[in-house]
Amino acid sequence: MSDNANPWVTGEATSEQEEQEAAPVAQPTTRREVLRGPTAPQPTAVQVPEAADRLPSRQVHGDATMWWLGAHGGAGESTLAALALGSQPAAHAWPLPSERGALVPATIVARTNYTGLMAAQRAAREWAAGTTSGQVELTGLVLIADAPGRRPKELRQLEQHIAGGYPQLWTLPWVEAWRMGPPSPSDIPREYRALLADLNLTISTN
């Protein structure tokens, strides 16, 4: 692999390097965190992942304000689509434009457990390898809490490591009320409002 390969994306860093790069671990902010990693694919530095590690792709139609791409089942893409006017869930597949030359806006969504974080890393590798270059405009990664309370240190360190493979990172809290019913735009937490504001999306009134 090229010496220019991004270890945040490839996962090639040693345990000692990961520990150094991940520390100190700051608590997530309520607003968008600072620019993390590459803003464009790096096909000369990152190899295309094996087919088993890649998300499917499908053509999409219409002018969605954003496509929420869940990196795994239960990531929260439908929840975000319900909150952001004109946005759509991508059904766990890269949304490719139906018209030549078009660029589709997409944001990866994952949970903060180990399975979700590793799925987010695989998606970052695929994007960095250029498999969707010229078709998908990746804004960043949204991580939604998989449980209430503070996450274990090990997961927070892994989160910081993987976030380095994305242009931007947003972290969203657990919302207990949404376990028992659909998400309601009327009581959306401030972190969710900040995410939509950063992406210039309007909160749905439905």
XYZ file of N, CA, C and O in Angstrom:
824
model
N 0.844 -1.198 0.000
C 0.000 0.000 0.000
C 0.869 1.233 0.000
O 1.951 1.256 0.565
N 0.414 2.309 -0.611
C 1.195 3.541 -0.725
C 1.489 4.129 0.638
O 0.708 4.033 1.579
N 2.673 4.779 0.747
C 3.033 5.438 1.994
C 2.105 6.595 2.309
O 2.053 7.076 3.428
N 1.361 7.072 1.293
C 0.463 8.203 1.491
C -0.914 7.777 1.976
O -1.791 8.604 2.147
N -1.112 6.471 2.138
C -2.425 5.991 2.557
C -2.800 6.577 3.906
O -1.964 6.708 4.796
N -4.030 6.946 4.047
C -4.527 7.544 5.282
C -4.803 6.442 6.302
O -5.718 5.647 6.123
N -4.039 6.345 7.401
C -4.251 5.270 8.373
C -5.601 5.355 9.061
O -6.113 4.367 9.560
N -6.195 6.551 9.101
C -7.526 6.687 9.694
C -8.548 5.899 8.882
O -9.518 5.383 9.424
N -8.343 5.838 7.579
C -9.272 5.147 6.689
C -8.939 3.676 6.577
O -9.803 2.813 6.642
N -7.648 3.372 6.409
C -7.245 1.997 6.142
C -7.192 1.133 7.381
O -7.222 -0.090 7.295
N -7.092 1.779 8.548
C -7.003 0.994 9.774
C -5.649 0.352 9.949
O -5.495 -0.602 10.697
N -4.599 0.880 9.265
C -3.282 0.267 9.279
C -2.422 0.740 10.449
O -1.322 0.263 10.637
N -2.913 1.707 11.225
C -2.115 2.216 12.333
C -1.947 1.139 13.400
O -2.804 0.290 13.593
N -0.823 1.159 14.099
C -0.589 0.211 15.173
C -1.404 0.602 16.382
O -1.917 1.713 16.490
N -1.499 -0.320 17.347
C -2.259 -0.024 18.563
C -1.672 1.166 19.288
O -2.378 2.008 19.822
N -0.319 1.254 19.303
C 0.332 2.385 19.978
C 0.022 3.684 19.268
O -0.267 4.705 19.905
N 0.037 3.664 17.930
C -0.281 4.868 17.171
C -1.719 5.287 17.406
O -2.026 6.461 17.577
N -2.618 4.321 17.412
C -4.035 4.632 17.620
C -4.236 5.302 18.961
O -4.996 6.258 19.097
N -3.526 4.791 19.976
C -3.695 5.342 21.306
C -3.193 6.775 21.362
O -3.809 7.653 21.966
N -2.064 7.030 20.697
C -1.508 8.378 20.692
C -2.379 9.336 19.909
O -2.616 10.470 20.316
N -2.875 8.875 18.744
C -3.648 9.752 17.872
C -5.028 10.022 18.437
O -5.638 11.043 18.164
N -5.524 9.094 19.243
C -6.872 9.252 19.771
C -6.899 10.076 21.042
O -7.941 10.554 21.449
N -5.768 10.293 21.686
C -5.739 10.998 22.957
C -5.187 12.417 22.755
O -4.333 12.658 21.916
N -5.677 13.388 23.527
C -6.762 13.231 24.491
C -8.124 13.170 23.829
O -8.312 13.742 22.774
N -9.057 12.467 24.441
C -10.389 12.303 23.865
C -11.314 13.355 24.442
O -11.583 13.375 25.637
N -11.791 14.237 23.598
C -12.690 15.302 24.044
C -14.133 14.846 23.911
O -14.454 14.011 23.075
N -14.982 15.387 24.741
C -16.401 15.093 24.628
C -16.968 15.747 23.380
O -16.523 16.835 22.992
N -17.938 15.112 22.728
C -18.525 15.701 21.528
C -19.130 17.066 21.822
O -19.669 17.310 22.897
N -19.010 17.973 20.871
C -19.611 19.284 21.014
C -21.048 19.234 20.519
O -21.460 18.282 19.872
N -21.810 20.255 20.839
C -23.183 20.292 20.367
C -23.258 20.773 18.932
O -24.261 20.581 18.262
N -22.199 21.401 18.452
C -22.144 21.844 17.071
C -21.220 20.912 16.294
O -20.624 20.005 16.846
N -21.146 21.177 15.010
C -20.264 20.379 14.166
C -18.832 20.468 14.685
O -18.339 21.527 15.021
N -18.166 19.326 14.761
C -16.779 19.334 15.183
C -15.897 19.801 14.029
O -16.325 19.893 12.891
N -14.638 20.078 14.337
C -13.727 20.626 13.349
C -13.517 19.662 12.195
O -13.786 18.476 12.304
N -13.016 20.222 11.092
C -12.702 19.406 9.936
C -11.770 18.283 10.360
O -10.771 18.509 11.021
N -12.106 17.062 9.959
C -11.373 15.909 10.444
C -10.376 15.354 9.440
O -9.238 15.114 9.740
N -10.829 15.059 8.259
C -9.997 14.331 7.326
C -10.164 14.805 5.905
O -10.487 15.965 5.654
N -9.949 13.922 4.957
C -9.973 14.293 3.540
C -11.342 14.802 3.103
O -12.373 14.324 3.560
N -11.324 15.762 2.212
C -12.569 16.305 1.670
C -12.879 15.728 0.293
O -13.887 16.080 -0.310
N -12.006 14.866 -0.196
C -12.201 14.243 -1.507
C -11.596 12.845 -1.468
O -10.719 12.562 -0.637
N -12.051 11.940 -2.340
C -11.483 10.587 -2.388
C -9.981 10.601 -2.666
O -9.445 11.571 -3.212
N -9.314 9.519 -2.301
C -7.866 9.378 -2.488
C -7.563 8.065 -3.201
O -6.930 7.169 -2.641
N -8.036 7.901 -4.434
C -7.912 6.610 -5.118
C -6.484 6.139 -5.341
O -6.256 4.926 -5.468
N -5.517 7.044 -5.369
C -4.134 6.628 -5.565
C -3.506 6.113 -4.275
O -2.456 5.478 -4.311
N -4.144 6.389 -3.140
C -3.588 6.000 -1.847
C -4.357 4.882 -1.162
O -3.824 4.214 -0.279
N -5.619 4.690 -1.544
C -6.472 3.707 -0.872
C -6.979 2.696 -1.887
O -7.535 3.062 -2.919
N -6.789 1.433 -1.588
C -7.248 0.370 -2.466
C -8.750 0.164 -2.325
O -9.316 0.353 -1.250
N -9.386 -0.243 -3.415
C -10.817 -0.548 -3.381
C -11.034 -1.769 -2.493
O -10.367 -2.794 -2.668
N -11.927 -1.696 -1.514
C -12.168 -2.840 -0.626
C -12.745 -4.036 -1.378
O -13.269 -3.909 -2.473
N -12.622 -5.202 -0.766
C -13.246 -6.399 -1.316
C -14.751 -6.197 -1.395
O -15.335 -5.422 -0.625
N -15.382 -6.913 -2.328
C -16.825 -6.747 -2.550
C -17.633 -6.952 -1.273
O -18.627 -6.259 -1.033
N -17.212 -7.882 -0.434
C -17.952 -8.177 0.794
C -17.924 -7.016 1.781
O -18.779 -6.935 2.671
N -16.957 -6.122 1.639
C -16.824 -4.986 2.550
C -17.389 -3.699 1.970
O -17.201 -2.623 2.545
N -18.061 -3.801 0.851
C -18.589 -2.609 0.198
C -20.114 -2.559 0.304
O -20.793 -3.586 0.323
N -20.644 -1.335 0.365
C -22.084 -1.144 0.341
C -22.582 -1.266 -1.093
O -21.853 -0.959 -2.036
N -23.816 -1.703 -1.291
C -24.373 -1.711 -2.647
C -24.614 -0.284 -3.122
O -24.445 0.677 -2.350
N -24.983 -0.128 -4.358
C -25.305 1.192 -4.897
C -26.575 1.090 -5.725
O -26.933 0.007 -6.200
N -27.264 2.200 -5.884
C -28.481 2.224 -6.686
C -28.700 3.625 -7.232
O -28.292 4.616 -6.619
N -29.322 3.692 -8.372
C -29.658 4.993 -8.938
C -30.844 5.595 -8.203
O -31.776 4.881 -7.818
N -30.788 6.898 -8.000
C -31.876 7.599 -7.332
C -32.390 8.697 -8.254
O -31.674 9.184 -9.122
N -33.623 9.067 -8.047
C -34.262 10.089 -8.876
C -34.803 11.202 -7.981
O -35.101 10.992 -6.804
N -34.945 12.363 -8.542
C -35.459 13.490 -7.777
C -34.337 14.292 -7.147
O -33.162 13.918 -7.193
N -34.719 15.391 -6.544
C -33.753 16.313 -5.954
C -33.880 16.313 -4.432
O -34.375 17.270 -3.833
N -33.465 15.237 -3.806
C -33.489 15.177 -2.347
C -32.503 16.199 -1.786
O -31.418 16.406 -2.338
N -32.870 16.827 -0.685
C -31.970 17.792 -0.055
C -30.749 17.103 0.549
O -29.686 17.705 0.668
N -30.919 15.841 0.942
C -29.822 15.037 1.474
C -30.230 13.574 1.437
O -31.397 13.238 1.670
N -29.271 12.712 1.154
C -29.472 11.267 1.271
C -28.717 10.791 2.501
O -27.506 11.002 2.614
N -29.449 10.194 3.446
C -28.841 9.654 4.662
C -28.502 8.188 4.390
O -29.393 7.376 4.175
N -27.224 7.873 4.402
C -26.778 6.527 4.064
C -26.374 5.773 5.321
O -25.292 5.991 5.878
N -27.254 4.889 5.786
C -26.933 4.066 6.943
C -25.867 3.047 6.582
O -26.036 2.260 5.652
N -24.769 3.050 7.324
C -23.686 2.112 7.037
C -24.035 0.694 7.454
O -23.353 -0.259 7.066
N -25.127 0.541 8.202
C -25.566 -0.777 8.678
C -27.033 -0.677 9.041
O -27.603 0.426 9.129
N -27.673 -1.800 9.276
C -29.077 -1.795 9.660
C -29.280 -1.130 11.009
O -28.482 -1.312 11.926
N -30.341 -0.348 11.135
C -30.633 0.326 12.394
C -29.749 1.513 12.690
O -29.686 1.979 13.833
N -29.100 2.060 11.667
C -28.185 3.179 11.893
C -28.915 4.459 12.269
O -28.395 5.289 13.020
N -30.116 4.660 11.732
C -30.868 5.881 12.023
C -31.157 6.731 10.811
O -31.591 7.878 10.935
N -30.952 6.187 9.611
C -31.169 7.002 8.414
C -32.636 7.390 8.250
O -32.935 8.509 7.822
N -33.550 6.509 8.608
C -34.982 6.835 8.496
C -35.384 7.911 9.499
O -36.217 8.776 9.206
N -34.783 7.879 10.676
C -35.060 8.893 11.693
C -34.652 10.276 11.199
O -35.418 11.242 11.294
N -33.467 10.380 10.643
C -32.995 11.675 10.149
C -33.817 12.146 8.959
O -34.098 13.341 8.821
N -34.225 11.207 8.110
C -35.049 11.578 6.960
C -36.397 12.130 7.411
O -36.968 13.013 6.761
N -36.918 11.613 8.528
C -38.192 12.097 9.044
C -38.075 13.494 9.635
O -39.066 14.227 9.711
N -36.871 13.870 10.042
C -36.672 15.161 10.685
C -36.281 16.272 9.721
O -36.526 17.440 9.991
N -35.657 15.919 8.611
C -35.142 16.925 7.670
C -36.013 16.986 6.425
O -36.147 15.994 5.700
N -36.601 18.125 6.192
C -37.507 18.320 5.060
C -36.799 18.031 3.736
O -35.715 18.544 3.470
N -37.428 17.187 2.922
C -36.909 16.903 1.593
C -35.778 15.906 1.529
O -35.314 15.568 0.442
N -35.321 15.418 2.677
C -34.242 14.437 2.666
C -34.811 13.030 2.558
O -36.000 12.816 2.797
N -33.950 12.070 2.209
C -34.408 10.708 1.983
C -33.438 9.702 2.599
O -32.224 9.934 2.610
N -33.962 8.548 3.080
C -33.066 7.469 3.493
C -32.541 6.767 2.252
O -33.272 6.559 1.284
N -31.279 6.398 2.257
C -30.663 5.795 1.079
C -30.797 4.277 1.035
O -30.283 3.645 0.118
N -31.482 3.689 2.039
C -31.706 2.240 2.068
C -30.385 1.473 2.074
O -30.243 0.439 1.430
N -29.402 2.004 2.806
C -28.115 1.332 2.995
C -27.394 1.060 1.680
O -26.727 0.033 1.529
N -27.538 1.972 0.724
C -26.872 1.844 -0.571
C -26.414 3.215 -1.040
O -27.094 4.218 -0.808
N -25.266 3.258 -1.693
C -24.781 4.531 -2.228
C -25.788 5.077 -3.233
O -26.152 4.379 -4.184
N -26.266 6.300 -3.055
C -27.234 6.889 -3.994
C -26.513 7.505 -5.191
O -25.827 8.515 -5.061
N -26.666 6.904 -6.340
C -25.985 7.380 -7.541
C -26.952 8.164 -8.416
O -28.125 7.801 -8.538
N -26.479 9.245 -9.035
C -27.377 10.077 -9.853
C -27.836 9.352 -11.112
O -27.110 8.538 -11.681
N -29.057 9.654 -11.516
C -29.591 9.063 -12.742
C -29.199 9.870 -13.969
O -29.354 9.405 -15.099
N -28.691 11.080 -13.758
C -28.272 11.934 -14.858
C -26.756 12.112 -14.844
O -26.151 12.319 -13.795
N -26.152 12.039 -16.008
C -24.707 12.183 -16.123
C -24.290 13.589 -15.690
O -24.923 14.575 -16.042
N -23.232 13.636 -14.909
C -22.707 14.918 -14.463
C -23.313 15.426 -13.169
O -22.827 16.403 -12.605
N -24.372 14.782 -12.689
C -25.005 15.211 -11.434
C -24.200 14.703 -10.241
O -23.475 13.711 -10.332
N -24.339 15.386 -9.133
C -23.642 15.025 -7.906
C -24.674 14.916 -6.787
O -25.426 15.858 -6.530
N -24.719 13.766 -6.150
C -25.734 13.504 -5.130
C -25.160 13.763 -3.734
O -24.113 13.207 -3.376
N -25.823 14.599 -2.908
C -25.341 14.852 -1.546
C -25.695 13.689 -0.625
O -26.838 13.230 -0.592
N -24.723 13.197 0.129
C -24.969 12.063 1.019
C -24.174 12.215 2.303
O -23.070 12.780 2.317
N -24.758 11.702 3.384
C -24.106 11.696 4.686
C -24.189 10.289 5.252
O -25.274 9.693 5.286
N -23.057 9.741 5.681
C -23.039 8.414 6.280
C -23.591 8.504 7.703
O -23.289 9.440 8.446
N -24.389 7.504 8.086
C -24.974 7.441 9.427
C -24.621 6.090 10.050
O -24.697 5.053 9.377
N -24.225 6.101 11.310
C -23.891 4.855 12.011
C -24.150 5.026 13.498
O -24.232 6.145 14.005
N -24.260 3.911 14.193
C -24.400 3.927 15.647
C -23.023 3.895 16.293
O -22.019 3.555 15.658
N -22.980 4.227 17.580
C -21.702 4.354 18.268
C -21.230 3.065 18.924
O -20.269 3.079 19.693
N -21.870 1.921 18.640
C -21.342 0.658 19.132
C -20.240 0.165 18.201
O -19.996 0.737 17.141
N -19.570 -0.904 18.581
C -18.434 -1.396 17.797
C -18.841 -1.761 16.376
O -18.156 -1.388 15.408
N -19.955 -2.459 16.232
C -20.406 -2.863 14.902
C -20.667 -1.650 14.019
O -20.282 -1.619 12.848
N -21.317 -0.631 14.573
C -21.615 0.562 13.807
C -20.362 1.321 13.400
O -20.245 1.793 12.268
N -19.405 1.431 14.321
C -18.180 2.160 14.018
C -17.350 1.459 12.941
O -16.794 2.101 12.052
N -17.295 0.132 13.002
C -16.535 -0.587 11.982
C -17.220 -0.494 10.619
O -16.557 -0.426 9.577
N -18.548 -0.468 10.606
C -19.276 -0.279 9.343
C -18.984 1.103 8.773
O -18.825 1.268 7.555
N -18.889 2.106 9.646
C -18.554 3.462 9.198
C -17.143 3.506 8.630
O -16.877 4.218 7.650
N -16.227 2.773 9.220
C -14.859 2.743 8.694
C -14.820 2.093 7.310
O -14.118 2.569 6.408
N -15.584 1.024 7.123
C -15.603 0.374 5.812
C -16.165 1.317 4.751
O -15.659 1.372 3.622
N -17.194 2.068 5.119
C -17.775 3.029 4.172
C -16.765 4.119 3.826
O -16.675 4.560 2.675
N -15.980 4.556 4.817
C -14.960 5.578 4.575
C -13.894 5.062 3.619
O -13.430 5.785 2.726
N -13.499 3.823 3.789
C -12.506 3.232 2.889
C -13.034 3.184 1.458
O -12.314 3.498 0.514
N -14.280 2.775 1.330
C -14.856 2.666 -0.007
C -14.918 4.032 -0.688
O -14.574 4.164 -1.869
N -15.363 5.031 0.045
C -15.429 6.384 -0.516
C -14.036 6.895 -0.872
O -13.808 7.446 -1.950
N -13.073 6.682 0.037
C -11.711 7.165 -0.185
C -11.071 6.501 -1.399
O -10.233 7.106 -2.079
N -11.468 5.270 -1.697
C -10.915 4.550 -2.843
C -11.454 5.067 -4.168
O -10.978 4.666 -5.234
N -12.465 5.938 -4.108
C -12.979 6.569 -5.318
C -14.061 5.800 -6.041
O -14.350 6.100 -7.209
N -14.706 4.854 -5.377
C -15.732 4.058 -6.055
C -16.950 4.881 -6.449
O -17.684 4.499 -7.361
N -17.179 5.999 -5.753
C -18.331 6.852 -6.084
C -17.883 8.238 -6.532
O -18.685 9.169 -6.578
N -16.617 8.369 -6.873
C -16.057 9.670 -7.253
C -16.803 10.274 -8.434
O -17.095 9.606 -9.423
N -17.136 11.568 -8.303
C -17.853 12.258 -9.362
C -19.341 12.003 -9.375
O -20.068 12.533 -10.226
N -19.828 11.211 -8.409
C -21.254 10.904 -8.341
C -21.872 11.250 -6.989
O -23.035 11.631 -6.916
N -21.091 11.081 -5.938
C -21.581 11.334 -4.580
C -20.735 12.411 -3.916
O -19.500 12.334 -3.925
N -21.406 13.414 -3.356
C -20.735 14.432 -2.546
C -20.921 14.066 -1.080
O -21.995 14.251 -0.515
N -19.886 13.508 -0.472
C -19.979 13.054 0.912
C -19.714 14.209 1.858
O -18.633 14.805 1.842
N -20.698 14.528 2.699
C -20.543 15.644 3.627
C -19.810 15.237 4.896
O -19.109 16.047 5.493
N -19.983 13.996 5.323
C -19.327 13.562 6.543
C -20.032 12.386 7.172
O -20.791 11.657 6.529
N -19.783 12.219 8.461
C -20.291 11.085 9.235
C -21.133 11.572 10.399
O -20.709 12.446 11.159
N -22.324 10.996 10.546
C -23.176 11.241 11.708
C -23.170 9.981 12.569
O -23.513 8.893 12.089
N -22.777 10.120 13.817
C -22.804 9.009 14.762
C -23.917 9.255 15.773
O -23.940 10.287 16.441
N -24.839 8.300 15.847
C -25.975 8.402 16.770
C -25.758 7.426 17.925
O -25.456 6.251 17.705
N -25.909 7.918 19.142
C -25.685 7.089 20.328
C -26.516 5.815 20.274
O -27.699 5.848 19.939
N -25.896 4.708 20.615
C -26.592 3.414 20.591
C -27.230 3.087 21.941
O -27.977 2.121 22.058
N -26.934 3.899 22.948
C -27.479 3.677 24.287
C -27.356 4.982 25.066
O -26.549 5.848 24.717
N -28.163 5.134 26.123
C -28.048 6.352 26.930
C -26.756 6.352 27.736
O -26.165 5.305 27.997
N -26.322 7.539 28.135
C -25.153 7.657 28.992
C -23.847 7.794 28.229
O -23.799 7.773 27.003
N -22.801 7.921 28.993
C -21.451 8.117 28.452
C -20.942 6.827 27.824
O -21.096 5.742 28.395
N -20.316 6.940 26.675
C -19.771 5.767 26.002
C -18.462 5.341 26.662
O -17.709 6.173 27.172
N -18.163 4.031 26.626
C -16.886 3.565 27.178
C -15.703 4.215 26.466
O -15.783 4.568 25.285
N -14.599 4.344 27.181
C -13.397 4.977 26.642
C -12.943 4.316 25.348
O -12.536 4.991 24.397
N -13.002 2.984 25.307
C -12.527 2.270 24.126
C -13.324 2.635 22.885
O -12.767 2.783 21.787
N -14.631 2.799 23.034
C -15.458 3.174 21.885
C -15.215 4.623 21.494
O -15.222 4.951 20.305
N -14.988 5.488 22.472
C -14.716 6.882 22.156
C -13.391 7.030 21.406
O -13.264 7.833 20.491
N -12.410 6.236 21.778
C -11.132 6.272 21.071
C -11.284 5.749 19.642
O -10.735 6.331 18.702
N -12.035 4.669 19.487
C -12.263 4.128 18.147
C -13.028 5.128 17.294
O -12.731 5.308 16.102
N -13.982 5.809 17.896
C -14.749 6.837 17.190
C -13.844 7.944 16.669
O -13.960 8.356 15.503
N -12.929 8.413 17.502
C -12.024 9.468 17.097
C -11.107 9.003 15.969
O -10.797 9.765 15.045
N -10.688 7.780 16.028
C -9.831 7.215 14.986
C -10.561 7.182 13.646
O -10.041 7.627 12.628
N -11.767 6.663 13.644
C -12.525 6.500 12.398
C -12.970 7.846 11.843
O -13.030 8.044 10.625
N -13.256 8.799 12.711
C -13.688 10.128 12.262
C -12.641 10.803 11.392
O -12.971 11.647 10.555
N -11.380 10.405 11.539
C -10.326 10.997 10.735
C -10.426 10.665 9.261
O -9.742 11.283 8.439
N -11.256 9.710 8.903
C -11.437 9.355 7.507
C -12.564 10.110 6.833
O -12.857 9.863 5.657
N -13.205 11.028 7.552
C -14.355 11.766 7.028
C -14.100 13.265 7.025
O -13.373 13.779 7.880
N -14.737 13.977 6.104
C -14.578 15.440 6.078
C -15.044 16.110 7.372
O -14.428 17.063 7.844
N -16.160 15.593 7.934
C -16.719 16.187 9.150
C -17.361 15.090 9.991
O -17.701 14.017 9.483
N -17.525 15.389 11.264
C -18.176 14.453 12.187
C -19.227 15.189 13.001
O -18.985 16.293 13.490
N -20.407 14.562 13.139
C -21.426 15.034 14.067
C -21.771 13.874 14.995
O -21.922 12.738 14.545
N -21.894 14.150 16.278
C -22.304 13.133 17.237
C -23.646 13.541 17.831
O -23.805 14.676 18.289
N -24.591 12.620 17.821
C -25.951 12.901 18.280
C -26.299 12.015 19.473
O -25.900 10.856 19.529
N -27.048 12.552 20.427
C -27.345 11.805 21.657
C -28.485 10.803 21.500
O -29.241 10.823 20.532
N -28.568 9.951 22.480
C -29.681 9.022 22.617
C -30.939 9.818 22.978
O -30.897 10.732 23.799
N -32.081 9.479 22.353
C -33.348 10.141 22.675
C -34.319 9.067 23.146
O -34.848 8.286 22.355
N -34.531 9.015 24.438
C -35.333 7.944 25.036
C -36.758 7.923 24.493
O -37.334 6.859 24.265
N -37.331 9.098 24.259
C -38.730 9.156 23.792
C -38.909 8.482 22.443
O -40.005 7.999 22.129
N -37.848 8.418 21.651
C -37.970 7.851 20.309
C -37.928 6.326 20.316
O -38.080 5.695 19.280
N -37.719 5.735 21.496
C -37.809 4.278 21.587
C -39.270 3.823 21.533
O -39.577 2.736 21.044
N -40.166 4.664 22.034
C -41.566 4.293 22.170
C -42.458 4.874 21.080
O -43.632 4.540 20.990
N -41.920 5.749 20.269
C -42.725 6.374 19.225
C -41.852 6.987 18.158
O -40.617 7.002 18.279
N -42.474 7.500 17.118
C -41.706 8.089 16.014
C -41.030 9.382 16.441
O -41.482 10.061 17.375
N -39.935 9.753 15.778
C -39.269 11.020 16.101
C -40.181 12.194 15.803
O -40.878 12.213 14.793
N -40.189 13.155 16.706
C -41.060 14.316 16.547
C -40.237 15.576 16.344
O -39.409 15.933 17.199
N -40.435 16.277 15.236
C -39.701 17.528 15.007
C -39.990 18.589 16.059
O -39.209 19.520 16.229
N -41.091 18.433 16.785
C -41.469 19.450 17.764
C -40.573 19.432 18.999
O -40.449 20.444 19.698
N -39.939 18.293 19.294
C -39.069 18.228 20.473
C -37.683 17.704 20.103
O -37.045 16.998 20.865
N -37.212 18.096 18.938
C -35.904 17.654 18.459
C -34.790 18.247 19.318
O -34.784 19.453 19.571
N -33.867 17.441 19.798
C -32.769 17.960 20.631
C -31.884 18.939 19.872
O -31.818 18.927 18.646
N -31.181 19.768 20.609
C -30.384 20.823 19.992
C -29.271 20.265 19.110
O -28.893 20.896 18.112
N -28.726 19.091 19.460
C -27.661 18.520 18.642
C -28.175 18.158 17.256
O -27.457 18.304 16.256
N -29.405 17.685 17.187
C -30.010 17.365 15.895
C -30.285 18.647 15.117
O -30.096 18.694 13.898
N -30.734 19.668 15.813
C -30.972 20.959 15.156
C -29.671 21.524 14.599
O -29.640 22.087 13.495
N -28.595 21.371 15.359
C -27.296 21.874 14.908
C -26.837 21.144 13.653
O -26.290 21.752 12.725
N -27.046 19.836 13.613
C -26.683 19.051 12.430
C -27.411 19.565 11.198
O -26.792 19.811 10.148
N -28.708 19.729 11.310
C -29.493 20.185 10.171
C -29.100 21.603 9.756
O -29.055 21.923 8.563
N -28.795 22.444 10.731
C -28.369 23.802 10.412
C -27.037 23.792 9.666
O -26.847 24.531 8.693
N -26.115 22.938 10.104
C -24.810 22.855 9.442
C -24.941 22.410 7.992
O -24.161 22.815 7.129
N -25.927 21.563 7.724
C -26.124 21.041 6.372
C -27.151 21.850 5.580
O -27.542 21.444 4.482
N -27.571 22.972 6.150
C -28.550 23.854 5.491
C -29.845 23.124 5.177
O -30.443 23.317 4.117
N -30.284 22.300 6.118
C -31.529 21.551 5.958
C -32.589 22.151 6.867
O -32.299 22.657 7.951
N -33.842 22.069 6.420
C -34.974 22.611 7.161
C -35.654 21.502 7.939
O -35.848 20.396 7.424
N -36.021 21.793 9.181
C -36.707 20.818 9.996
C -38.110 20.577 9.456
O -38.849 21.525 9.159
N -38.469 19.325 9.327
C -39.786 18.966 8.818
C -40.870 19.415 9.798
O -40.674 19.411 11.006
N -42.029 19.767 9.266
C -43.140 20.178 10.113
C -44.165 19.069 10.276
O -45.181 19.258 10.938
N -43.924 17.919 9.672
C -44.876 16.795 9.764
C -44.747 16.086 11.102
O -43.667 15.966 11.647
